[in-house]
Each structure stands twice: as structure tokens, then as C-alpha cells.
Coordinates of C-alpha atoms in Angstrom, one line a residue:
Chain A
M1 CA 89.8 129.3 143.9
A2 CA 93.0 128.2 142.4
G3 CA 95.1 130.4 140.4
E4 CA 94.1 130.7 136.7
F5 CA 97.2 128.9 135.5
E6 CA 96.5 126.0 137.7
L7 CA 93.0 125.8 136.6
I8 CA 93.7 125.9 132.8
D9 CA 96.2 123.1 133.4
R10 CA 93.8 120.9 135.2
L11 CA 90.9 121.5 132.8
R12 CA 93.3 120.7 129.9
Q13 CA 94.2 117.4 131.6
Q14 CA 90.6 116.4 132.0
V15 CA 89.4 116.8 128.5
Q16 CA 90.6 114.5 125.7
S17 CA 91.8 115.6 122.4
H18 CA 89.1 115.6 119.8
P19 CA 89.5 115.5 116.0
N20 CA 87.4 118.7 115.5
L21 CA 89.1 120.8 118.2
R22 CA 92.1 122.5 116.6
L23 CA 92.6 124.7 119.7
G24 CA 91.1 124.2 123.1
I25 CA 91.2 125.6 126.6
G26 CA 93.8 128.1 127.1
D27 CA 93.6 130.8 124.5
D28 CA 91.1 133.7 124.1
A29 CA 88.8 131.5 122.0
A30 CA 88.8 127.9 121.0
E31 CA 89.0 126.9 117.3
V32 CA 86.7 124.0 116.3
L33 CA 86.3 122.6 112.7
F34 CA 83.1 122.0 110.9
G35 CA 82.0 120.1 107.8
K36 CA 84.0 118.2 105.3
N37 CA 86.1 121.4 104.3
K38 CA 87.1 121.7 108.1
T39 CA 85.9 125.3 108.3
P40 CA 87.2 126.9 111.3
V41 CA 84.8 128.5 113.9
L42 CA 86.1 130.5 116.9
V43 CA 84.1 130.2 120.0
T44 CA 84.4 131.9 123.5
V45 CA 82.0 132.3 126.4
D46 CA 82.0 134.9 129.2
M47 CA 79.7 135.1 132.1
L48 CA 78.9 138.3 134.0
M49 CA 77.3 138.4 137.4
D50 CA 75.8 141.2 139.5
Q51 CA 78.0 142.5 142.3
V52 CA 81.1 140.9 140.7
H53 CA 81.4 142.3 137.3
F54 CA 78.8 145.1 137.4
D55 CA 76.5 146.8 140.0
L56 CA 72.9 146.5 138.7
A57 CA 71.5 148.9 141.1
N58 CA 73.8 151.7 139.8
T59 CA 74.2 151.0 136.2
D60 CA 72.1 151.3 133.0
P61 CA 71.1 147.8 132.1
R62 CA 71.9 148.7 128.4
L63 CA 75.4 149.3 129.4
I64 CA 75.5 145.8 131.4
G65 CA 74.2 144.0 128.1
R66 CA 76.8 146.0 126.1
K67 CA 79.7 144.9 128.4
A68 CA 78.5 141.3 128.3
L69 CA 78.8 141.3 124.5
A70 CA 81.9 143.4 124.3
V71 CA 84.0 141.1 126.4
N72 CA 83.3 138.4 124.2
L73 CA 83.9 140.4 121.1
S74 CA 87.2 141.3 122.5
D75 CA 88.1 137.7 122.7
I76 CA 87.3 137.2 119.1
A77 CA 89.4 140.2 118.2
A78 CA 92.2 138.8 120.0
M79 CA 92.2 135.7 117.9
G80 CA 92.5 137.8 114.8
G81 CA 88.9 137.0 114.2
E82 CA 85.7 138.5 113.1
A83 CA 82.6 138.0 115.1
I84 CA 79.6 136.3 113.4
A85 CA 77.1 135.3 115.8
I86 CA 76.2 135.2 119.4
V87 CA 73.8 133.3 121.8
V88 CA 72.7 134.8 125.2
S89 CA 71.6 133.2 128.4
Y90 CA 70.0 135.2 131.2
A91 CA 69.1 134.4 135.0
L92 CA 66.8 137.5 135.5
P93 CA 65.9 138.5 139.2
K94 CA 62.2 138.4 139.9
G95 CA 61.2 142.1 140.5
A96 CA 64.3 143.9 139.2
G97 CA 64.2 146.7 141.7
D98 CA 64.7 150.2 139.9
H99 CA 64.6 148.5 136.6
G100 CA 61.0 147.3 136.8
T101 CA 60.0 143.6 136.1
G102 CA 62.3 140.9 135.0
D103 CA 60.9 141.4 131.4
Q104 CA 61.6 145.1 131.3
L105 CA 65.2 144.3 132.6
A106 CA 65.5 141.8 129.8
E107 CA 64.5 144.2 127.3
Q108 CA 66.9 146.8 128.3
L109 CA 69.8 144.5 128.6
H110 CA 68.8 143.0 125.1
Q111 CA 68.9 146.5 123.7
G112 CA 72.5 147.2 124.7
I113 CA 73.5 143.9 123.2
V114 CA 71.5 144.3 120.0
E115 CA 73.0 148.0 119.5
L116 CA 76.6 146.8 119.8
A117 CA 76.0 143.6 117.8
E118 CA 74.6 145.7 114.9
Q119 CA 77.6 147.9 114.9
H120 CA 79.9 145.1 114.5
Q121 CA 77.4 143.1 112.0
V122 CA 77.1 140.2 114.7
A123 CA 74.0 138.1 114.4
V124 CA 71.9 137.5 117.6
A125 CA 71.2 134.0 116.9
G126 CA 69.5 132.7 120.1
G127 CA 69.0 132.8 123.7
D128 CA 67.7 131.3 126.9
T129 CA 65.8 133.5 129.3
N130 CA 65.2 132.3 132.8
S131 CA 63.8 134.1 135.8
W132 CA 64.6 133.3 139.5
K133 CA 65.2 134.9 143.0
G134 CA 68.8 135.3 142.7
P135 CA 70.8 138.2 141.1
L136 CA 71.4 138.8 137.6
V137 CA 73.5 136.6 135.6
I138 CA 74.2 137.0 131.9
S139 CA 76.4 134.7 129.8
I140 CA 77.2 135.2 126.3
T141 CA 78.9 132.9 123.8
A142 CA 80.3 134.4 120.6
L143 CA 81.2 132.7 117.5
G144 CA 83.5 134.0 114.8
Q145 CA 86.0 133.0 112.1
P146 CA 89.6 133.9 111.5
V147 CA 90.1 136.9 109.4
G148 CA 93.3 135.5 107.8
P149 CA 94.2 131.8 106.9
K150 CA 94.5 131.0 110.7
A151 CA 93.5 132.2 114.1
I152 CA 96.4 134.3 116.0
E153 CA 97.3 132.3 119.1
R154 CA 99.0 133.2 122.3
S155 CA 101.7 130.7 121.5
G156 CA 103.3 132.3 118.4
A157 CA 105.5 134.9 119.9
R158 CA 109.4 134.5 118.8
V159 CA 112.4 135.9 120.3
G160 CA 113.4 139.3 118.7
D161 CA 109.5 140.1 118.2
L162 CA 108.5 143.5 119.2
I163 CA 105.6 144.1 121.6
F164 CA 102.6 146.4 120.7
V165 CA 99.3 147.4 122.5
T166 CA 96.4 149.2 121.1
G167 CA 95.0 152.3 122.9
E168 CA 96.0 153.4 126.4
L169 CA 95.8 151.6 129.6
G170 CA 94.7 151.8 133.2
G171 CA 91.9 153.1 135.2
S172 CA 89.2 151.4 133.1
L173 CA 87.1 150.8 136.1
A174 CA 86.1 154.4 136.4
G175 CA 83.8 153.8 133.6
R176 CA 85.5 152.6 130.4
H177 CA 85.0 149.0 131.3
L178 CA 81.2 149.5 130.5
T179 CA 81.8 151.5 127.2
F180 CA 85.1 150.3 125.6
T181 CA 85.1 149.4 121.9
P182 CA 86.3 145.8 121.3
R183 CA 89.2 146.0 119.0
L184 CA 87.6 143.8 116.1
K185 CA 88.4 146.5 113.4
E186 CA 91.9 146.9 114.6
A187 CA 92.6 143.2 114.8
R188 CA 91.2 143.0 111.1
E189 CA 93.6 145.6 110.0
L190 CA 96.5 144.3 111.7
V191 CA 95.9 140.8 110.5
N192 CA 95.2 142.0 106.9
N193 CA 98.5 144.0 106.7
Y194 CA 101.0 142.4 109.1
D195 CA 102.1 138.8 110.0
V196 CA 100.9 138.9 113.6
H197 CA 102.7 136.3 115.7
A198 CA 100.8 136.3 118.9
M199 CA 98.0 138.3 120.3
I200 CA 95.9 138.5 123.5
D201 CA 93.3 140.8 125.0
L202 CA 94.0 142.7 127.9
S203 CA 91.4 141.6 130.5
D204 CA 93.5 141.3 133.7
G205 CA 96.1 143.8 133.1
I206 CA 99.6 143.6 131.1
S207 CA 101.4 142.2 134.0
S208 CA 98.9 139.2 134.1
D209 CA 98.1 138.8 130.5
L210 CA 101.7 139.1 129.1
Q211 CA 102.4 136.0 131.1
H212 CA 100.0 134.0 129.3
I213 CA 101.8 134.8 125.9
L214 CA 105.2 134.1 127.6
R215 CA 104.1 130.9 128.9
E216 CA 102.3 129.6 125.8
S217 CA 105.2 130.8 123.6
E218 CA 108.0 129.6 125.8
V219 CA 109.9 133.2 125.6
G220 CA 110.6 136.2 128.0
A221 CA 110.0 139.8 127.5
V222 CA 111.2 143.3 128.4
L223 CA 108.9 146.2 128.7
H224 CA 109.9 149.8 128.8
A225 CA 108.2 151.8 131.4
E226 CA 108.4 155.2 129.4
Q227 CA 106.8 153.5 126.5
I228 CA 103.6 152.3 128.2
P229 CA 100.6 154.2 127.0
I230 CA 98.9 155.5 130.1
H231 CA 95.3 156.5 130.1
S232 CA 94.2 159.7 131.5
D233 CA 91.9 157.8 133.7
A234 CA 94.9 156.0 135.2
R235 CA 96.2 159.4 136.3
R236 CA 92.9 160.4 137.8
S237 CA 92.6 157.2 139.6
S238 CA 93.0 157.4 143.5
G239 CA 94.5 154.9 145.7
D240 CA 98.2 153.8 146.4
R241 CA 99.1 153.1 142.7
S242 CA 101.0 155.3 140.5
P243 CA 99.6 156.0 137.0
L244 CA 102.1 153.5 135.7
E245 CA 101.1 150.8 138.1
H246 CA 97.6 151.4 137.1
A247 CA 98.5 150.9 133.6
L248 CA 100.5 147.7 134.1
H249 CA 98.1 146.1 136.5
D250 CA 94.5 147.4 136.3
G251 CA 92.1 144.9 134.6
E252 CA 89.4 145.5 132.0
D253 CA 91.3 147.7 129.6
F254 CA 90.2 145.3 126.7
E255 CA 92.8 146.5 124.4
V256 CA 94.9 144.0 122.5
L257 CA 98.6 143.1 123.0
F258 CA 100.5 141.6 120.1
T259 CA 103.9 140.8 118.7
V260 CA 105.3 141.2 115.3
S261 CA 108.7 140.8 113.5
P262 CA 111.2 143.8 113.8
E263 CA 110.4 144.5 110.1
D264 CA 106.7 144.6 110.5
A265 CA 107.2 146.7 113.8
V266 CA 109.2 149.3 111.5
R267 CA 106.2 149.3 109.0
L268 CA 103.6 149.5 111.8
T269 CA 105.2 152.3 113.7
S270 CA 105.2 154.4 110.6
H271 CA 101.6 153.6 109.3
P272 CA 99.0 154.6 111.7
L273 CA 95.8 152.3 111.9
L274 CA 92.9 153.6 109.6
T275 CA 90.5 153.3 112.6
G276 CA 92.7 156.1 114.2
T277 CA 93.3 153.9 117.3
R278 CA 96.8 154.4 118.7
V279 CA 99.1 151.5 118.5
T280 CA 102.3 151.7 120.8
Q281 CA 105.4 149.6 120.8
I282 CA 106.2 148.8 124.5
G283 CA 108.9 146.3 124.6
E284 CA 110.4 143.1 122.9
I285 CA 110.3 139.4 123.1
T286 CA 113.4 137.7 124.7
A287 CA 114.7 134.4 125.4
G288 CA 114.0 133.2 128.9
S289 CA 110.5 132.8 130.6
E290 CA 109.8 136.0 132.5
P291 CA 108.7 139.4 131.9
F292 CA 110.9 142.3 133.0
L293 CA 110.2 146.1 133.2
I294 CA 112.9 148.6 132.6
D295 CA 112.1 151.8 134.6
Q296 CA 114.4 154.6 135.0
G297 CA 117.4 152.5 134.0
E298 CA 116.5 149.7 136.5
R299 CA 115.4 146.3 135.4
R300 CA 113.1 144.4 137.5
L301 CA 110.8 141.4 137.3
L302 CA 107.2 142.5 136.4
T303 CA 105.1 140.5 138.8
R304 CA 101.2 139.9 138.6
S305 CA 100.6 142.1 141.5
G306 CA 96.8 141.7 142.2
W307 CA 95.0 143.1 139.3
E308 CA 91.6 144.8 140.0
H309 CA 88.3 143.8 138.3
S310 CA 85.3 146.0 138.5
L311 CA 83.7 146.2 142.2
Chain B
M1 CA 57.5 136.7 132.7
A2 CA 55.7 136.9 129.5
G3 CA 54.5 133.8 127.7
E4 CA 57.1 131.8 125.8
F5 CA 55.4 132.5 122.3
E6 CA 55.2 136.3 123.2
L7 CA 58.8 136.6 124.1
I8 CA 59.9 134.8 121.1
D9 CA 58.0 137.1 118.9
R10 CA 59.5 140.1 120.6
L11 CA 63.1 138.9 120.4
R12 CA 62.5 138.1 116.7
Q13 CA 61.3 141.7 116.0
Q14 CA 64.3 143.1 117.9
V15 CA 67.1 141.4 115.8
Q16 CA 67.6 142.1 112.3
S17 CA 68.2 139.5 109.7
H18 CA 71.8 138.6 109.0
P19 CA 73.4 137.2 106.0
N20 CA 75.2 134.4 107.9
L21 CA 72.0 133.5 110.0
R22 CA 70.0 130.7 108.1
L23 CA 67.8 130.0 111.2
G24 CA 67.5 132.2 114.3
I25 CA 65.4 132.5 117.5
G26 CA 62.5 130.2 117.6
D27 CA 63.8 126.7 117.0
D28 CA 65.7 124.2 119.1
A29 CA 69.0 125.6 117.9
A30 CA 70.2 128.4 115.5
E31 CA 71.8 127.6 112.3
V32 CA 74.7 129.9 111.2
L33 CA 76.9 129.8 108.2
F34 CA 80.6 130.0 108.2
G35 CA 83.5 130.4 105.7
K36 CA 83.2 130.6 102.0
N37 CA 81.6 127.4 101.7
K38 CA 78.8 128.5 104.1
T39 CA 79.2 125.6 106.4
P40 CA 76.2 125.2 108.5
V41 CA 76.8 125.2 112.4
L42 CA 74.0 124.5 114.9
V43 CA 74.3 126.5 118.0
T44 CA 71.9 126.4 121.2
V45 CA 72.3 127.5 124.8
D46 CA 70.8 126.6 128.2
M47 CA 71.3 127.8 131.6
L48 CA 70.5 126.0 134.6
M49 CA 70.1 127.6 138.2
D50 CA 70.1 126.1 141.7
Q51 CA 66.6 125.9 143.0
V52 CA 65.2 126.3 139.6
H53 CA 66.3 123.5 137.5
F54 CA 68.0 121.4 140.1
D55 CA 68.5 121.2 143.9
L56 CA 72.2 121.5 144.6
A57 CA 71.9 120.5 148.4
N58 CA 70.3 117.3 147.5
T59 CA 71.8 116.3 144.0
D60 CA 75.1 114.8 143.1
P61 CA 76.7 117.6 141.3
R62 CA 78.0 115.2 138.6
L63 CA 74.3 114.7 137.7
I64 CA 73.8 118.5 137.6
G65 CA 76.8 118.8 135.3
R66 CA 75.4 115.9 133.2
K67 CA 72.0 117.5 132.9
A68 CA 73.3 120.9 132.0
L69 CA 75.0 119.2 128.9
A70 CA 72.3 116.8 128.2
V71 CA 69.6 119.3 127.7
N72 CA 71.7 121.1 125.1
L73 CA 72.4 117.8 123.3
S74 CA 68.8 117.2 123.2
D75 CA 68.4 120.5 121.4
I76 CA 71.1 119.6 118.8
A77 CA 69.4 116.2 118.4
A78 CA 66.0 117.9 117.8
M79 CA 67.6 119.7 114.8
G80 CA 68.6 116.5 113.3
G81 CA 72.3 117.3 114.3
E82 CA 75.3 115.7 115.7
A83 CA 77.1 117.6 118.6
I84 CA 80.7 118.6 118.1
A85 CA 81.8 120.9 120.7
I86 CA 80.6 122.7 123.8
V87 CA 81.7 125.6 126.0
V88 CA 80.7 126.0 129.7
S89 CA 80.3 129.0 132.0
Y90 CA 79.9 128.7 135.7
A91 CA 79.0 130.9 138.6
L92 CA 80.1 128.9 141.6
P93 CA 79.0 129.6 145.1
K94 CA 81.9 130.5 147.5
G95 CA 81.8 127.7 150.1
A96 CA 79.8 125.1 148.4
G97 CA 78.3 123.5 151.5
D98 CA 78.3 119.8 151.4
H99 CA 80.2 119.8 148.2
G100 CA 83.3 121.4 149.7
T101 CA 85.0 124.4 148.1
G102 CA 83.9 126.2 145.0
D103 CA 86.9 124.4 143.3
Q104 CA 85.8 120.9 144.3
L105 CA 82.3 121.7 143.2
A106 CA 83.5 122.8 139.8
E107 CA 85.5 119.6 139.5
Q108 CA 82.5 117.4 140.3
L109 CA 80.3 119.2 137.6
H110 CA 83.0 119.2 135.1
Q111 CA 83.3 115.5 135.8
G112 CA 79.5 114.8 135.1
I113 CA 80.1 117.0 131.8
V114 CA 83.2 115.4 130.6
E115 CA 81.8 111.9 131.0
L116 CA 78.6 112.6 128.8
A117 CA 80.6 114.7 126.3
E118 CA 82.9 111.7 125.7
Q119 CA 80.1 109.2 125.4
H120 CA 78.8 111.4 122.4
Q121 CA 82.3 112.4 121.2
V122 CA 81.7 115.9 122.1
A123 CA 84.7 118.1 122.5
V124 CA 84.9 120.4 125.6
A125 CA 86.4 123.4 123.9
G126 CA 86.5 126.0 126.6
G127 CA 84.9 127.7 129.8
D128 CA 84.6 130.7 132.0
T129 CA 84.7 129.8 135.6
N130 CA 83.6 132.5 138.2
S131 CA 83.1 132.5 142.0
W132 CA 80.5 134.6 143.9
K133 CA 78.3 134.6 146.9
G134 CA 75.2 133.7 144.9
P135 CA 73.7 130.2 144.2
L136 CA 75.2 127.8 141.5
V137 CA 74.6 128.7 137.8
I138 CA 75.8 126.7 134.8
S139 CA 75.3 127.9 131.3
I140 CA 76.4 125.5 128.3
T141 CA 76.4 126.4 124.6
A142 CA 76.5 123.4 122.3
L143 CA 77.6 123.5 118.8
G144 CA 76.7 120.9 116.1
Q145 CA 76.2 120.3 112.5
P146 CA 73.3 118.7 110.5
V147 CA 73.6 115.0 110.0
G148 CA 71.7 115.2 106.7
P149 CA 72.0 117.9 104.0
K150 CA 70.2 120.3 106.1
A151 CA 68.6 120.8 109.7
I152 CA 65.4 119.6 110.6
E153 CA 63.1 122.4 111.6
R154 CA 59.9 122.8 113.5
S155 CA 58.2 124.4 110.5
G156 CA 58.3 121.4 108.1
A157 CA 55.2 119.5 109.2
R158 CA 52.7 118.8 106.4
V159 CA 49.0 118.0 106.5
G160 CA 48.8 114.2 106.5
D161 CA 52.2 113.5 108.2
L162 CA 52.0 111.2 111.1
I163 CA 53.6 112.2 114.4
F164 CA 55.9 109.9 116.4
V165 CA 57.7 110.2 119.6
T166 CA 60.7 108.5 121.0
G167 CA 60.7 106.8 124.5
E168 CA 58.0 107.0 127.0
L169 CA 56.6 110.2 128.6
G170 CA 55.7 111.5 132.0
G171 CA 57.0 111.6 135.6
S172 CA 60.4 112.5 134.5
L173 CA 61.0 114.9 137.7
A174 CA 61.0 111.8 139.9
G175 CA 64.6 111.3 138.6
R176 CA 64.8 110.7 134.9
H177 CA 65.4 114.6 134.3
L178 CA 68.9 114.2 135.7
T179 CA 69.8 110.8 133.9
F180 CA 68.0 110.9 130.5
T181 CA 69.9 110.1 127.4
P182 CA 69.7 112.7 124.8
R183 CA 68.4 111.5 121.6
L184 CA 71.4 112.2 119.4
K185 CA 71.8 108.5 118.1
E186 CA 68.1 108.1 117.5
A187 CA 68.0 111.4 115.7
R188 CA 70.9 110.5 113.4
E189 CA 69.3 107.1 112.6
L190 CA 66.0 108.8 111.8
V191 CA 67.6 111.4 109.7
N192 CA 69.7 108.9 107.7
N193 CA 66.8 106.7 107.0
Y194 CA 63.7 108.8 106.7
D195 CA 62.5 112.2 105.5
V196 CA 61.8 113.8 108.7
H197 CA 59.7 116.8 108.1
A198 CA 59.7 118.5 111.6
M199 CA 61.2 117.7 114.8
I200 CA 61.3 119.2 118.4
D201 CA 62.6 118.0 121.7
L202 CA 60.0 117.7 124.5
S203 CA 61.2 119.9 127.4
D204 CA 58.0 121.3 128.4
G205 CA 55.5 118.5 127.6
I206 CA 53.7 117.4 124.4
S207 CA 50.9 119.8 125.1
S208 CA 53.2 122.7 124.9
D209 CA 55.9 121.5 122.6
L210 CA 53.7 120.2 119.8
Q211 CA 52.1 123.7 119.5
H212 CA 55.6 125.1 118.4
I213 CA 55.5 122.7 115.5
L214 CA 51.9 123.7 114.7
R215 CA 52.5 127.3 114.9
E216 CA 55.7 127.1 112.8
S217 CA 54.3 124.9 110.3
E218 CA 50.8 126.5 110.2
V219 CA 49.1 123.1 110.7
G220 CA 47.0 121.6 113.2
A221 CA 47.1 117.9 114.8
V222 CA 45.2 115.2 116.3
L223 CA 46.5 112.9 119.1
H224 CA 45.1 109.6 120.1
A225 CA 45.1 109.2 123.9
E226 CA 45.5 105.4 123.7
Q227 CA 48.5 105.7 121.6
I228 CA 50.5 108.0 124.1
P229 CA 53.5 105.8 125.5
I230 CA 53.1 106.4 129.2
H231 CA 56.3 106.0 131.3
S232 CA 56.1 103.8 134.4
D233 CA 57.3 107.0 136.3
A234 CA 54.0 108.7 135.3
R235 CA 52.1 106.0 136.9
R236 CA 53.9 106.2 140.0
S237 CA 53.7 109.9 140.3
S238 CA 51.3 111.3 142.9
G239 CA 49.2 114.5 142.6
D240 CA 45.9 115.1 140.9
R241 CA 46.9 114.2 137.4
S242 CA 46.1 110.9 135.8
P243 CA 49.2 109.1 134.2
L244 CA 47.9 110.3 130.6
E245 CA 48.0 113.8 131.9
H246 CA 51.5 113.5 133.2
A247 CA 52.5 112.0 129.8
L248 CA 50.8 114.9 128.1
H249 CA 51.7 117.9 130.3
D250 CA 54.9 117.0 132.3
G251 CA 58.1 118.8 131.4
E252 CA 61.6 117.4 131.0
D253 CA 61.0 114.2 129.2
F254 CA 63.7 115.2 126.7
E255 CA 62.3 112.6 124.1
V256 CA 62.1 113.9 120.5
L257 CA 58.7 114.4 118.6
F258 CA 58.8 114.3 115.0
T259 CA 56.6 114.1 111.7
V260 CA 57.1 111.9 108.6
S261 CA 55.0 111.1 105.5
P262 CA 52.4 108.2 105.7
E263 CA 54.8 106.3 103.4
D264 CA 57.7 106.6 105.8
A265 CA 55.4 106.0 108.9
V266 CA 54.7 102.7 107.6
R267 CA 58.2 101.8 107.2
L268 CA 59.2 103.2 110.5
T269 CA 56.6 101.3 112.3
S270 CA 57.9 98.0 110.9
H271 CA 61.6 98.7 111.5
P272 CA 62.6 99.3 115.1
L273 CA 65.3 101.6 115.7
L274 CA 69.0 100.0 115.9
T275 CA 69.3 101.7 119.2
G276 CA 66.5 99.8 120.8
T277 CA 64.6 103.0 121.7
R278 CA 60.8 102.6 121.2
V279 CA 59.3 104.9 118.5
T280 CA 55.5 105.4 118.9
Q281 CA 53.0 106.8 116.4
I282 CA 50.7 109.1 118.4
G283 CA 48.7 111.1 115.8
E284 CA 48.7 113.0 112.8
I285 CA 48.9 116.5 111.2
T286 CA 45.9 118.0 110.0
A287 CA 44.6 121.3 108.5
G288 CA 43.9 124.0 111.1
S289 CA 45.9 125.4 113.8
E290 CA 45.1 123.7 117.0
P291 CA 46.0 120.5 118.6
F292 CA 43.1 118.1 119.6
L293 CA 43.0 114.9 121.6
I294 CA 40.8 112.0 120.9
D295 CA 40.1 110.3 124.2
Q296 CA 37.7 107.4 124.6
G297 CA 35.8 108.6 121.5
E298 CA 35.8 112.1 122.4
R299 CA 37.6 114.8 120.8
R300 CA 38.8 117.9 122.8
L301 CA 41.2 120.7 122.6
L302 CA 44.7 119.9 124.0
T303 CA 45.5 122.8 126.1
R304 CA 48.8 123.8 127.6
S305 CA 47.7 123.2 131.1
G306 CA 50.7 124.3 133.2
W307 CA 53.6 122.0 132.6
E308 CA 55.9 121.4 135.4
H309 CA 59.5 121.9 135.6
S310 CA 61.8 120.4 138.1
L311 CA 61.4 121.7 141.8

């Protein structure tokens, strides 16, 4: 497969502009305008496949359904949006092994989806259920609307902005990738109280996802190694990576990274979020086009060094 | 798998009502309200899988992409809607056989989608491209808005209404299922000029799809065998079925079936559609709950006798 940047560029070229499309391919969600009032609707889709994004044989199907929804809600959060409704499509394996019939599997997946949907007041609006001889595939499309007057894009970061992340990073694949809380409440609180310039959710790791903001905003960045909030899972993770490397490069944290002005950064640092979720300043937006990491006094380029997805 | 009615009932029970969900599971598309003006948005999803809905080894991938979009546009048409935007998710086989790499396959599928999208002024708003060892899966979610003041539901048929279909029916699997024109233009013209009471698209065959209208509208129906417009493909189709049986039971016609008052029926019969698409009166809505067919003077129950999908 081509690199993600290359693919995004090619798809962008293929599709024409459209009067109802305010924001298309290349952000966490698209923004489409409806009706004579041009009401904005956020829309995003994620497909999860057995043996790529989860391991059906060794996972509670309710957690798989939950994750399929959670990754979509994370995208809506990253737009500064609230989620309104979803539609789900399934390719269900005939004879689902330990999970019984395809129908029983569907019921368990659906249960995981409905539970998380209710927690976030999201309507399950429809679906398409298919059965086949192949492995389980589940695709969810989430619809939302901006909490504020407009969606928060990747392209809004400005030189001098400070960079923040929610939560703690790294080692998600030890289990958190199935149980994380999409940051909808945090995004709402941030958008309602601060002028968030740019935001993205961390699906591939900071070293990869930050580059989307830099590219779309045409800026550079400096991160400070000692400020990166490292999750205890990253310290427990085995392998060649240090805990810091896990925090920088591991995928599937599904925290949000965002930038605000220095004035808002001061306020934000002294006012904890009402949700209790930690918010940490990790660096600043600079002129240039590349991300640097300052680690023990040394400044080096932060490269996208092969993030890990589940499995 | 459970029957379609049973599954719909079970899913309906599982999901709670939601203030933004005007119309949920059980119609061709859901209707969700956005923004303070409660702007209605139609949303529908269809997933197509290799060896279930198409045969990748023997089909131009552009036609597969086209079909994946067309079935969704047909659902929007059946709601009396215009399509505005879509998102697409792919599971692409690694090494796509005769179709080259996964990337090359994606490009061809996408080409088929974009061409049909442009014909109907639909924005390709986003997507999720994945690669795996399994067979090709495409899921498309289409967003639309009602052409008239409200969407046309399955539940609006009234006793005394006359039943119409667009086009000609049967034998679609000989090839038309890959190249059919979704009836968006026809639906727009009908909604703009007539009070369409109920509408559905014919994906499983009249004998199956008409029952959805009867069930949701709590009515019965009588069809007249000699009025059913039989496609020439149905006459050429081999197998045990007569041409009429093909027209009644074959899946994937993707025409629309709708009901209007007797007054509108008279007008409609004497005014051909501007698109040139044939519109045929095939029966009437009655009291009761079941569909009957009058064939050569005999009246018998129209049963859902095992529709055929492609492959």
C-alpha cells in the first residue's frame, strides 16, 4: 500500500469540489452542509477487520463492537464535535466458532455498540447485516455536529501555539485499545472554554499524527521529551522500545492532541478539566515544516518510526 | 441467519429512541435531525462482499465500485431523497490477482464510484482504506436530504392507493445488477409532482419488498399479473421460473415501487416521466395484511418464494 500522505493526495485529486462539501478527505471527519440553512454535519467512517484490528478468537465480541464505535467517536471528538448517530455494516462469518452462530455473534457485537452509544447519547440509526464465509468485518459511520460555531480542523495551528495532549500515551495494545474512552466530553469542554486552533486524535502515534497537523497547517513543532505523559502500560511493554518511544510511536492511544494560543495555554494549565482527564502541555508550534524532539538537551528530528497497530 | 423481519424487530427493540432520530431502523434509510433548525438528513449503508454480491475475479472493478454506490443511491431515492455525499470503507485483498496490487484495485473501484457520484452530483466526502489477506469488502454510507418537505416512508400506504413501479423487472442478475441507474431523478420528479404516500426500492423482488410496505402501513394489496412489466432479461433467463416469476421474485432490480391516491394515479398514467423511464400501475392497496396476485382470473397469495441475489 502507498503511504498515507500519498493516498490522501491521490484521493483528493480524484474527487471534485462540491458545493455541499465544506471539508473533505484529509481530516478526522468530513464536514457536509445540509438544507437551506447549510447545517453542518460531520461524517467519518472506520472499518475494522478480524486479524487486522482485533483477534475475534481471543476477544469478547462486545469489546470488538465497542472498539468499532469508539474509534469513530474519537474522530468526531477530534473535530470538536458531538456525535449524534451511527450506521453499522457487518460481514459476519457463517459459524462464528466459539461465539456461536453468526446471529449470536451479531447480537454480542451489537450489544457492545449499543452500550457505548447510550453512554454518549448516540442514536443507532441503521445497519446492514450480511453473512459470508470470510472473517468478521465491521464498518461504522458516525455522524456528528460541531459543538462550537465550526469544526476544529488539522489546518488551524499557528506559530507560537502550545501543543497539548489528553491522557497518557503508549502501550495501548496491551488492552486499552479495546476499552478506551473516546474524548467527546473533553473535546466539548475544551471547545466551549478555549479557542482550540487545531486538533487530531492519536490513532497512529504522536510521531505520525502530529505530522498531519504540521502539514495541513504549514508549520513545524518542537516537543519536549520530559513533558510527554507516558502511560504505565508503556513502561510495562516489552520489546526494544523505551517507554518514551512507546509513548511517541505506539498507535491506538485515541487521545486528542490540540493546539491553543499561549494565553489559553496558561488558563488551561491552571484549570483542570471537569472530566478529570489529565491535559499536558508537550511542546510548541514553530515556523518550519518538521517536528523536533528535545531530549536531554539534544534536539533531533522526530521521525515516524513505524507505528504499531493491534496484532 | 434469522429472517429479515425478525432481525429488524430485534434490532429495533435493542436501540432506544433518540431525540434526533426521526426515523430509525426499518426503512430504506434513517432520518436524523441536525442543528437547531432540526435539518433532516437521510442516511443509509450497504456493504458488498466478494463472492456474495459480486465476483471480483470475473468483474471489472469499476462496475463493482459503481454498484456499491448505486445500491445506496437507490435507498436514498426510495426515501424521496436527493443524495448529497458518501463515505467509503474498503478491505482490499493483498495482491488482487488479475487486478494488480491492492492499490491498483482501489484505484479502479474508486473510479467507478467517482464516475457515478459525479453523474448524480454526490460528494465523495471521505473514506477508510484497509488492506488484508481476506476477500474484497466495500461499505458505502450515503447521506441525503428529502426532496419534498419530508421523506417518503414505507408506512404511508393507504387503502385505495394504487401501486406503481418504475422500469421493468426480473433477470437483473444477468448483468443489469452491475449497471442499473438508481432512480434518483425519477423519485425527484414523482415527489415534486405527486403526493407519494409510500415508497421502497426493489432489492429483493416485489414479492418480498411489497411486504415491507404492507407491514409498515398495516394494509394488504392485490397485484395483477398481466400488468407486471417484465424485463426482456427475465424472458431470457433460464431455470425453472417463468418470466412472470422472475419479475415477481428476482432480487436486485433496484426499481422503485410506490403508492399514490386514485386521483394522482390517473394523472400519473397520462403524464410520462420526463426522464423517459416507464412507470406502470400494477395493483392496489387493500384492507387486510397480505399481498395477493390475480393471475388469469385466479386470486392467490403472493409468497416470498426465495428471492435470488447475485451469485
